[in-house]
Coordinates of C-alpha atoms and ligand atoms in Angstrom, one line a residue:
X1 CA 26.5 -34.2 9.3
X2 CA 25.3 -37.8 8.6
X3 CA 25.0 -38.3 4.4
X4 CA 20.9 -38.2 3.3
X5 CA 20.3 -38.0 0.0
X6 CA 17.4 -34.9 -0.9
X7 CA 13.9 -36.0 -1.3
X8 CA 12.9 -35.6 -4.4
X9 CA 11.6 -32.0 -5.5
X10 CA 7.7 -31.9 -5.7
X11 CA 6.0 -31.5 -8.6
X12 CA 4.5 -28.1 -8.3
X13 CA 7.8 -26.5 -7.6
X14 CA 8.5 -24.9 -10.9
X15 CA 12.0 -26.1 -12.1
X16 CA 13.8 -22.1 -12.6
X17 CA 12.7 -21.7 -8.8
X18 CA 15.0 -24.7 -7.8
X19 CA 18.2 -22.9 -6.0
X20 CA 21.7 -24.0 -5.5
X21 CA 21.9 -23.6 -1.9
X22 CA 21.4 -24.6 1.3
X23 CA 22.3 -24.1 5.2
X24 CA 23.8 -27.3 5.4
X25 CA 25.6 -28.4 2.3
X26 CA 26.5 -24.9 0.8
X27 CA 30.2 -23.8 0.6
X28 CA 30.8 -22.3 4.1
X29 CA 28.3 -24.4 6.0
X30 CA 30.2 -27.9 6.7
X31 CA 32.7 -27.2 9.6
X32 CA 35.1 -24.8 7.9
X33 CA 38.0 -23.6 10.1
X34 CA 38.4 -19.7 9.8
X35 CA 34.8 -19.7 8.0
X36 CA 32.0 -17.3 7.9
X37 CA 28.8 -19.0 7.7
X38 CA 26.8 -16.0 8.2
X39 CA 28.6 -14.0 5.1
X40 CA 28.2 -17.4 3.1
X41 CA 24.3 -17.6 3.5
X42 CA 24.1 -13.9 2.2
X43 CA 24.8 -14.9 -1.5
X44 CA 20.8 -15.6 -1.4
X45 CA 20.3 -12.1 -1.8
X46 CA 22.0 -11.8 -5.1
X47 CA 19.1 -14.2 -6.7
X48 CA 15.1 -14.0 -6.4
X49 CA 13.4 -12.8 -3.2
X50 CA 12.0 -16.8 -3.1
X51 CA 13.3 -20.2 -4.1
X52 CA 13.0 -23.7 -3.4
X53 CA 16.2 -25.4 -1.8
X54 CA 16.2 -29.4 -2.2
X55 CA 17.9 -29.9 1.1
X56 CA 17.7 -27.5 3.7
X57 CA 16.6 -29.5 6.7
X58 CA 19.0 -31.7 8.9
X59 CA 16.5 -34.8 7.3
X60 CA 17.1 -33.7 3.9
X61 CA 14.3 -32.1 3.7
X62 CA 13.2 -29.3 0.9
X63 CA 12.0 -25.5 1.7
X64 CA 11.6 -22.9 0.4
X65 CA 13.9 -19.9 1.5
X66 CA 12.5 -16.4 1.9
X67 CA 15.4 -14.4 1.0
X68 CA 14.2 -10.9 1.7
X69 CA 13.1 -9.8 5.5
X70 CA 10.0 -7.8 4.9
X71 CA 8.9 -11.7 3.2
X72 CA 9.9 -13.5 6.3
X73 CA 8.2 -11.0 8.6
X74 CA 5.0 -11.5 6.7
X75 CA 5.3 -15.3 6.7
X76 CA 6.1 -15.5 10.5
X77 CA 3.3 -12.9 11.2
X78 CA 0.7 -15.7 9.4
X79 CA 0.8 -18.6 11.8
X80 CA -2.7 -19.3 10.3
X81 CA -0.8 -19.9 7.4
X82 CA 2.6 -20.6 8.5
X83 CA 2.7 -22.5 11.5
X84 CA 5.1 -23.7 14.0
X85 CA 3.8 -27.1 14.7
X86 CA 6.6 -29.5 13.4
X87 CA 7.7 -31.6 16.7
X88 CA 11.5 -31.3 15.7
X89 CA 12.4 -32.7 19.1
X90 CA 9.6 -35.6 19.2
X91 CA 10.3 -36.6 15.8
X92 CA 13.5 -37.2 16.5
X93 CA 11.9 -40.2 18.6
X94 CA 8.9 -40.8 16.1
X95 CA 6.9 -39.1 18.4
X96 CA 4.6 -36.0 18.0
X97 CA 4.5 -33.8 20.3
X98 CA 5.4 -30.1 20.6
X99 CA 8.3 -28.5 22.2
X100 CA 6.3 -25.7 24.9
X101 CA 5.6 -22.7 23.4
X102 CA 7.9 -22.7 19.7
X103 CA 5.7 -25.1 18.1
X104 CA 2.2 -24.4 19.2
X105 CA -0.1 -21.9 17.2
X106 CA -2.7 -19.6 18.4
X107 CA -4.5 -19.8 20.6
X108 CA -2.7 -22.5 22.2
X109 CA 0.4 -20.5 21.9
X110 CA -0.4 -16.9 23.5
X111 CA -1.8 -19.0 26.8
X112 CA 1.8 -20.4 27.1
X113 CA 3.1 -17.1 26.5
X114 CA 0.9 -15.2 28.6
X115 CA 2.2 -17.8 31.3
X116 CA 5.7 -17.9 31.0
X117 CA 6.4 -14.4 29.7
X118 CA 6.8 -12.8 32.9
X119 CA 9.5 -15.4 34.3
X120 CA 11.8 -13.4 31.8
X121 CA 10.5 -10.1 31.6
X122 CA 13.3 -7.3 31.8
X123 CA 12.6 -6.7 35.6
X124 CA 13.2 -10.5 36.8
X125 CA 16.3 -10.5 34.4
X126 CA 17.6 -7.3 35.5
X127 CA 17.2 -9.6 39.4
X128 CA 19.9 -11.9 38.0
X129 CA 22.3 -9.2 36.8
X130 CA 24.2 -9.5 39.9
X131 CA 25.0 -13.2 39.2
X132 CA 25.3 -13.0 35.7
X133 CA 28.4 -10.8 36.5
X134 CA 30.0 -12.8 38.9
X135 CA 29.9 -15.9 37.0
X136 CA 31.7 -13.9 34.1
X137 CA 34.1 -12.4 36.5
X138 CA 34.9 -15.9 38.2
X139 CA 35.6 -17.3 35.0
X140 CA 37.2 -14.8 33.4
X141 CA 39.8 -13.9 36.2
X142 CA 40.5 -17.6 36.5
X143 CA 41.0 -17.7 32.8
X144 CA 43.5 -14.6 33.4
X145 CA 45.5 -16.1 36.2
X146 CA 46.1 -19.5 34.6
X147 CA 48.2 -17.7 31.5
X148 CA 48.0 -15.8 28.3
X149 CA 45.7 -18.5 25.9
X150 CA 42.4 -20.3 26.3
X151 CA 39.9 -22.3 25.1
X152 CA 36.9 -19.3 24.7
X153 CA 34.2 -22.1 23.9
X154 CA 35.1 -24.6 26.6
X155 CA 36.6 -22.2 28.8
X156 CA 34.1 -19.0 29.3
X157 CA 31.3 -19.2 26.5
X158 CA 29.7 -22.3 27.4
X159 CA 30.1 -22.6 31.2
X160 CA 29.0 -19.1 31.3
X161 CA 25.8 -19.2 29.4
X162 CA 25.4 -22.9 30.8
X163 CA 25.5 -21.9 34.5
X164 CA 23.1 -18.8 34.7
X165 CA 20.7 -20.6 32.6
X166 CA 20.9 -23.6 34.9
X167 CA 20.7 -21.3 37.9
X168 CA 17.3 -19.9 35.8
X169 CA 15.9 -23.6 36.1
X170 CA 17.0 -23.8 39.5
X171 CA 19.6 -26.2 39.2
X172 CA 22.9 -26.6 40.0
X173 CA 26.0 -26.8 37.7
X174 CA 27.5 -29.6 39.0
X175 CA 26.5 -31.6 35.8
X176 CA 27.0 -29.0 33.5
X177 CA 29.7 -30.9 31.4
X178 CA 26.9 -33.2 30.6
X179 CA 24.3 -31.0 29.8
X180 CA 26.6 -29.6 27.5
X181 CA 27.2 -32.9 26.0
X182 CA 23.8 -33.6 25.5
X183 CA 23.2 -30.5 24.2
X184 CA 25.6 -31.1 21.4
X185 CA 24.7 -34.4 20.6
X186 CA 21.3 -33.0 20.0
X187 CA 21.5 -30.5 17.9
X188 CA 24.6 -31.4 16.2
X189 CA 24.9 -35.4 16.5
X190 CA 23.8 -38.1 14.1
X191 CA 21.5 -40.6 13.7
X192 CA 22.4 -42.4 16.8
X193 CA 23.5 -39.2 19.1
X194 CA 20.5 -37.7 18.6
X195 CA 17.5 -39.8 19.4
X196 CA 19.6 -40.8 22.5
X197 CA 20.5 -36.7 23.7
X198 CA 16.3 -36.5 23.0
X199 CA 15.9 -39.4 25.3
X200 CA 18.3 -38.8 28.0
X201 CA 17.3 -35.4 28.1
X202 CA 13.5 -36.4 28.8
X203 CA 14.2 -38.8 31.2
X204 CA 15.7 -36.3 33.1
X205 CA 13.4 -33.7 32.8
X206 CA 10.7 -36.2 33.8
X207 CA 12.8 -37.0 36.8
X208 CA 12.8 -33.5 38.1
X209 CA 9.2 -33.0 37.2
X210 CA 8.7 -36.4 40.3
X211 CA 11.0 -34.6 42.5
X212 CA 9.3 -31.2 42.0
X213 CA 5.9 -32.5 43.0
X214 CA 7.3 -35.1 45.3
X215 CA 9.1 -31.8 46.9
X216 CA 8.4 -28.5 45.2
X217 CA 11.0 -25.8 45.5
X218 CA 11.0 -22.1 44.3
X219 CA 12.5 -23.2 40.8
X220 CA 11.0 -23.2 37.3
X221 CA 9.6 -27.2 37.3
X222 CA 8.2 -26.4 40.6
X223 CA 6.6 -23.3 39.4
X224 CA 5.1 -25.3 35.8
X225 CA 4.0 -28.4 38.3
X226 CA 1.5 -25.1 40.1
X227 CA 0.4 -23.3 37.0
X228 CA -2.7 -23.7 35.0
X229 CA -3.7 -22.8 31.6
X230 CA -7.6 -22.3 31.1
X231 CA -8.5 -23.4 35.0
X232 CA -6.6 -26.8 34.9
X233 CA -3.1 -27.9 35.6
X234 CA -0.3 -28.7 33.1
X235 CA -1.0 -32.3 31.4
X236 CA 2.9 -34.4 32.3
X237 CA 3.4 -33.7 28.0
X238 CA 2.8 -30.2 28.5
X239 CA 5.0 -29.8 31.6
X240 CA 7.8 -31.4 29.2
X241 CA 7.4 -30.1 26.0
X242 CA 7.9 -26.7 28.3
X243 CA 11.1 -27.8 30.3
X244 CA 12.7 -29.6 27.3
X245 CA 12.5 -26.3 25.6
X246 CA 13.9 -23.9 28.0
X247 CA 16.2 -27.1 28.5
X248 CA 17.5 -26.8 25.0
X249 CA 16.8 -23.0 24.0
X250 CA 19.7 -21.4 26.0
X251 CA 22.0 -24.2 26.4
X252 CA 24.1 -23.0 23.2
X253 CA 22.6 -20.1 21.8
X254 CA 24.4 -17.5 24.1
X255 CA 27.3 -19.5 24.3
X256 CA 27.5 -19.2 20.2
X257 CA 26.6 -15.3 20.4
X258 CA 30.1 -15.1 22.7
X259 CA 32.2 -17.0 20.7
X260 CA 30.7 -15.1 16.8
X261 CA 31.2 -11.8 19.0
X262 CA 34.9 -12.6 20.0
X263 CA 36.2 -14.3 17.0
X264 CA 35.0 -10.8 15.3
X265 CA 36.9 -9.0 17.9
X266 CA 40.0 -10.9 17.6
X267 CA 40.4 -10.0 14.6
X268 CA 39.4 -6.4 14.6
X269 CA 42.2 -5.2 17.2
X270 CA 41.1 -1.5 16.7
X271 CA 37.5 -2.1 17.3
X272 CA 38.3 -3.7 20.3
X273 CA 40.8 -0.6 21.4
X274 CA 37.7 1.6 21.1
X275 CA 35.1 -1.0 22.9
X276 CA 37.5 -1.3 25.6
X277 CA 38.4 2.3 26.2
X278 CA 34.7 3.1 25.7
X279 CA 32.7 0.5 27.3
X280 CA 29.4 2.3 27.0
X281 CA 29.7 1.4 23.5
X282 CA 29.2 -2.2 23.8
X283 CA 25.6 -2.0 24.3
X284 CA 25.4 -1.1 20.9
X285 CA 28.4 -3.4 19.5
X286 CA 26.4 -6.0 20.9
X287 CA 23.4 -5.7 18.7
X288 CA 25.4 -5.3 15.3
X289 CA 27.1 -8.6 16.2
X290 CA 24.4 -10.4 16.8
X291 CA 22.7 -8.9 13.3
X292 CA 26.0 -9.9 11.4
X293 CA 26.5 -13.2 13.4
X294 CA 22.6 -14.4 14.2
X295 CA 22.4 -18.3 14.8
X296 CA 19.0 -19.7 13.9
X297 CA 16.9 -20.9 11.0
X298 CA 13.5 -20.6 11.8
X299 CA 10.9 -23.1 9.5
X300 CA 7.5 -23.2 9.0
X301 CA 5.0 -25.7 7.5
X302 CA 2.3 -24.0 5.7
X303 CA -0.9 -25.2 6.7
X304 CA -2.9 -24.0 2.9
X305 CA -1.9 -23.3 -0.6
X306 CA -0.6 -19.6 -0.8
X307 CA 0.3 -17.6 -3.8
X308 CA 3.1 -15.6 -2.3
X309 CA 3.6 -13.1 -4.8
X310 CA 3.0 -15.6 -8.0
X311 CA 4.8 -18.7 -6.3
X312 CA 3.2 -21.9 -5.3
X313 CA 3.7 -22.7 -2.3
X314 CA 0.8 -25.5 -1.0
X315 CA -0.2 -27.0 2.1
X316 CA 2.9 -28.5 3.7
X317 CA 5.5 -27.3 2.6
X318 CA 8.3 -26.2 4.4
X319 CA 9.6 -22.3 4.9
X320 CA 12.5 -21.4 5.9
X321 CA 12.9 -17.9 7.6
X322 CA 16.9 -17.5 8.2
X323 CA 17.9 -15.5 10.4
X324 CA 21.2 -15.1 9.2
X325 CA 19.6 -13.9 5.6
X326 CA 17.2 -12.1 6.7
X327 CA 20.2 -9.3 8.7
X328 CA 22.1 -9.3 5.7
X329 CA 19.0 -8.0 3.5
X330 CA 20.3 -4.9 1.8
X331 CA 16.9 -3.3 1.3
X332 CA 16.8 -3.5 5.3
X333 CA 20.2 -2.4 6.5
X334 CA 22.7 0.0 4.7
X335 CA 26.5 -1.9 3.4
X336 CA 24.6 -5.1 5.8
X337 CA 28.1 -7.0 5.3
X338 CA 29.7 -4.1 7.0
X339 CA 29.9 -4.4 10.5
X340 CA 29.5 -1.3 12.2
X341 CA 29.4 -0.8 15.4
X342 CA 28.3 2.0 15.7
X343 CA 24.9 1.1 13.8
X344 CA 21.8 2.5 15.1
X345 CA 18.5 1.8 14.8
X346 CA 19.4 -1.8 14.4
X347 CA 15.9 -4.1 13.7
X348 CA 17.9 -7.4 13.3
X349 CA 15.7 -10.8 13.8
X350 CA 18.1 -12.8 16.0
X351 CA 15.8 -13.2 17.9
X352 CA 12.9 -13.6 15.6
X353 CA 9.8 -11.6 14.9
X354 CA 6.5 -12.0 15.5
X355 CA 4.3 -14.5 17.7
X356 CA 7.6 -16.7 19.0
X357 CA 10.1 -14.1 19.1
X358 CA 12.8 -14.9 21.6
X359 CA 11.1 -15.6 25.5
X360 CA 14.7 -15.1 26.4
X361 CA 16.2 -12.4 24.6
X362 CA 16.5 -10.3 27.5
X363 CA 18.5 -12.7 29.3
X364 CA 20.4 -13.4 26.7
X365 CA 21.3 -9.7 25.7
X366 CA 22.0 -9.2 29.2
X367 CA 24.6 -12.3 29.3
X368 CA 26.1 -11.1 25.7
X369 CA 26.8 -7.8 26.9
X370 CA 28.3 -8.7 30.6
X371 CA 30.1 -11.3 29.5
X372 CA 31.7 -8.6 26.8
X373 CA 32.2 -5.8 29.3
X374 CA 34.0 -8.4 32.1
X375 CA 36.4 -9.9 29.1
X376 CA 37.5 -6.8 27.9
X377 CA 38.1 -5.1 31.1
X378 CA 39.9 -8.2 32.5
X379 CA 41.8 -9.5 29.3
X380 CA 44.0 -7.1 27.3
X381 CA 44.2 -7.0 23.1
X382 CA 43.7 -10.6 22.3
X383 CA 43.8 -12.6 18.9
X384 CA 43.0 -15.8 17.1
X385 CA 45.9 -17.7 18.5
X386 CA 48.6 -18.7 15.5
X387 CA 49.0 -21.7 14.4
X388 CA 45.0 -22.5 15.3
X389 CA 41.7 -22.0 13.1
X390 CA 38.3 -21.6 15.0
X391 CA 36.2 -23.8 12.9
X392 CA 32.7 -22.6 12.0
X393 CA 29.6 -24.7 10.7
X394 CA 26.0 -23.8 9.5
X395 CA 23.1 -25.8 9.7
X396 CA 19.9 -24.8 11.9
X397 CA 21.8 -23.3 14.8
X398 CA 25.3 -21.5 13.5
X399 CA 27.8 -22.4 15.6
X400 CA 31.8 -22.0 16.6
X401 CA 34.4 -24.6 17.9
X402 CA 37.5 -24.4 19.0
X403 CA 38.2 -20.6 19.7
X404 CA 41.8 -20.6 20.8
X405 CA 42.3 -16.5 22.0
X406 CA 46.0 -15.5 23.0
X407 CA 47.0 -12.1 24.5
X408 CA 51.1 -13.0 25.2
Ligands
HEM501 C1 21.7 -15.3 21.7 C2 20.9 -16.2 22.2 C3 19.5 -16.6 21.6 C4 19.1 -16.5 20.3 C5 19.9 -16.0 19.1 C6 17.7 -17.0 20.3 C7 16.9 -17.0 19.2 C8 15.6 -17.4 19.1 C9 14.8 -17.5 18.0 C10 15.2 -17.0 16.6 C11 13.6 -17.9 18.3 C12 12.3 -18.2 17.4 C13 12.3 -19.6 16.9 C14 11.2 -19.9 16.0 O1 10.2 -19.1 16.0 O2 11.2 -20.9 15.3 C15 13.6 -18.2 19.8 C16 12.6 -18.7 20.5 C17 12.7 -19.0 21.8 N1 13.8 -18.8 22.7 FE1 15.5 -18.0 22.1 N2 17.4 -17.3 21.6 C18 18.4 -17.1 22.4 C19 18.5 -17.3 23.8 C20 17.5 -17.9 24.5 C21 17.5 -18.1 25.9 C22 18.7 -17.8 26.8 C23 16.3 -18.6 26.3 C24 15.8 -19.1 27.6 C25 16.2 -18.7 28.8 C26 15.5 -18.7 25.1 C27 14.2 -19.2 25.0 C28 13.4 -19.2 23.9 C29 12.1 -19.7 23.9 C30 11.3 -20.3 25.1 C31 11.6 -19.6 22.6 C32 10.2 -19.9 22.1 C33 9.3 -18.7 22.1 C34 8.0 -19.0 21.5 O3 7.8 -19.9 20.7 O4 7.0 -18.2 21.8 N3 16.2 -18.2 24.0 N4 14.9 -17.9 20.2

C-alpha cells in the first residue's frame, strides 16, 4: 500500500476513544504470508463496542469502527443517517459520481434495486447452474491432468469466478487476463495503478454501452441501454455507474471466498475427509467459511450528528461496518474463532445487511459451493504445498495470493 500519513484526528473525537488499529496498517493486514487477517481484525472485540481509528481508509482516512454486529446492523439500517454516497470509484478520478446501486440512498436506491434485482434472483441463477459447473469441471480436470500442484488463485479461483461473471455480462473470456489485471490494479494498486484501472475500465464500459445501442444483444448493457427508471431511460452516468459496479463487484470477491475456503481446507485434512465423503455437507461448510473468512469493509458517511450510545459522531464522519468484525462478534456466534462446520443457524454479514445487501449473493453462493463440490470430488487430500506461504493482506477487500495446493 502506497505510504499516507493519517489526517489529523478531529476535534470532537474524544482522545480515550482513539484505537490502535486499523484494516490496513494493523499487524496481520500488510501482505503477511501464512496470515489470518480475518482472526487479526477480531482483537476489536476485546475493547469498547465503538472507537475512532486514525487510518482506516486506503486515503488515510479516519472512521470510526463499530465493533459489535447488532451496532453495525443499526447503522446500515439508517441510510438517513448513514449513507452510502461516497463515489469511491469516481474519486479516484476527482470525479463524483456514484457507483450503480452501492452508493445511492433512498429512494434513489430501491428504484435501482427494484430494477436489477431480478437479473439475480435465485431462479435466473439457478439457469446458470449448468455452466457454473462446467467451467469448474473444465478447470479443475485440467488442473488434475497437468500434475499433482497448482497455482489455486491463478489457476481455478480467478478464472472461474472471472468467466461465469463475464458470461453474466455477456461477454466473452477471451480478455479475461486483463480484466483481472485491471481488477487488481484497482482495488489493490497505488496512486498511479489506480486512477488508470478506473479509467481503462470506463472507457471500456463506455465502449460496450456504443456497441450495445449501436447493436443491442440479449446481454446485461443491452438490457440497462432498454430499462427505465421513473418513465425515462438510463442517463450514459447512470448506465456506467451500473456496469462499472457489476464490472468490479464479482471480479474478485468469489475468487477470494475460493482461495479463504481452500487455504482453510488445506490445512484441516480431516475436515476435508468428512466434506469429501459427505458432500451434502458443504452447503453448510460453505456458509461458516464465508462467516470466518468474509472479505469486505463496508463505510458510511453520516449525513447528521448522532449520539450513538453517548459517542459523537457528527455529520461526516466516516463508519466503518467490517464485515470481518462483525462474524467474529461473540455476543452473535458461540466460540466465533472456531470454525465449525457444522454451524447452524449461521446469520453472518458477508454479504451485508440491510438496504445494499449483496445483489449477487446468490450467484456467488452458488459458485462457492460448485466450485467446492467439483475440487473435492476431482482432487484428492491436498495441502499448502512445502516450502511455499500463501500470503494474505487486509485492507477494504481481504484477499489471498499465491495459493500453491499439492496432493503428490
Ligand atoms: C463472495 C462473494 C461476494 C461477497 C463477499 C460480496 C459482498 C458484498 C457486500 C458486503 C456488499 C455491501 C457493500 C456495502 O453496502 O457497502 C455487496 C454489495 C453488492 N454486491 Fe456483492 N459480494 C460478492 C459477490 C458479488 C457478485 C458475484 C456480484 C455480481 C454478480 C455482486 C454484486 C454486488 C452489488 C451490485 C452490490 C451493491 C448492492 C446495493 O448497493 O444494493 N457481489 N456485496
Amino acid at each position: 500500500m502506497e505510504a499516507l500519513a493519517a489526517k489529523p484526528v478531529p476535534p470532537h473525537v474524544p482522545p480515550h476513544l482513539v484505537g490502535d488499529f486499523s484494516l490496513f496498517t494493523s499487524p496481520g493486514m500488510a501482505p503477511t504470508p501464512n496470515g489470518d487477517p480475518q482472526a487479526a481484525a477480531a482483537v476489536v472485540h476485546d475493547g469498547p463496542p465503538i472507537f475512532y481509528s486514525p487510518f482506516n481508509t486506503r486515503d488515510g482516512r479516519g472512521t470510526w469502527v463499530i465493533t459489535r454486529a447488532q451496532d453495525q446492523r443499526r447503522v446500515l439500517q439508517d441510510p438517513e443517517s448513514f449513507s452510502s454516497h461516497r463515489s469511491i470509484f469516481a474519486s479516484a478520478l476527482g470525479e463524483n459520481w456514484p457507483m450503480i446501486p452501492l452508493e445511492l440512498d433512498p429512494p434513489d436506491h430501491g428504484k435501482f434495486r427494484t430494477l436489477l434485482n431480478p437479473l439475480l434472483s435465485p431462479r435466473r441463477v439457478m439457469a446458470l447452474e449448468t455452466a457454473v459447473r462446467e467451467r469448474a469441471s473444465f478447470l479443475i480436470d485440467r488442473i488434475a491432468s497437468s500434475g499433482t500442484s497448482c497455482d489455486v488463485m491463478k489457476d481455478f479461483a480467478f478464472p472461474f469466478a472471472v468467466n461465469i461473471f463475464l458470461r453474466f455480462l455477456g461477454l466473452s473470456d477471451d480478455r479475461l487476463d486483463e480484466f483481472v489485471g485491471w481488477a487488481n490494479d484497482l482495488l489493490h494498486g497505488d496512486n498511479v495503478q489506480r486512477p488508470a484501472a478506473a479509467r481503462t475500465i470506463i472507457a471500456f464500459i463506455d465502449d460496450l454501452t456504443a456497441q450495445r445501442r449501436a447493436e443491442p444483444v440479449d446481454d446485461f448493457m443491452s438490457f440497462l441501454i432498454k430499462a427505465e427508471i421513473d418513465g425515462r431511460p438510463l442517463t450514459d452516468l447512470e448506465i456506467r455507474g451500473t456496469g462499472v459496479l457489476l464490472f468490479v463487484a464479482g471480479l474478485d470477491t468469489v475468487a477470494a471466498a475460493i482461495g479463504f475456503a481452500l487455504n482453510y481446507l488445506a490445512r484441516n485434512p480431516q475436515e476435508q475427509e468428512l466434506l469429501r465423503g459427505d458432500p451434502s455437507r458443504i452447503l453448510l461448510a460453505a456458509e461458516e467459511l464465508l462467516r470466518a473468512y468474509p472479505t469486505v469493509q463496508m463505510i458510511r458517511v453520516a449525513t447528521r450528528d448522532v449520539d450513538f450510545d453517548g459517542v459523537p459522531i457528527r455529520k461526516g464522519d466516516y463508519v466503518s461496518c467490517a464485515t470481518m468484525i462483525a462474524n467474529r462478534d461473540p455476543a452473535e456466534f458461540s466460540c466465533p474463532h472456531m470454525i465449525d462446520l457444522a454451524r447452524e443457524d449461521n446469520r453472518h454479514t458477508a454479504f451485508a445487511y440491510g438496504p445494499h445487501r449483496c445483489l449477487g449473493s446468490h450467484l456467488a453462493r452458488r459458485e462457492i459451493v460448485v466450485g467446492l463440490e467439483e475440487w473435492l470430488k476431482r482432487i484428492p487430500s491436498f495441502r499448502i504445498k512445502q516450502g511455499t506461504a500463501p500470503v494474505t493482506y487486509g485492507g477494504h477487500v481481504f484477499g489471498i495470493e499465491n495459493l500453491i495446493l499439492d496432493w503428490s
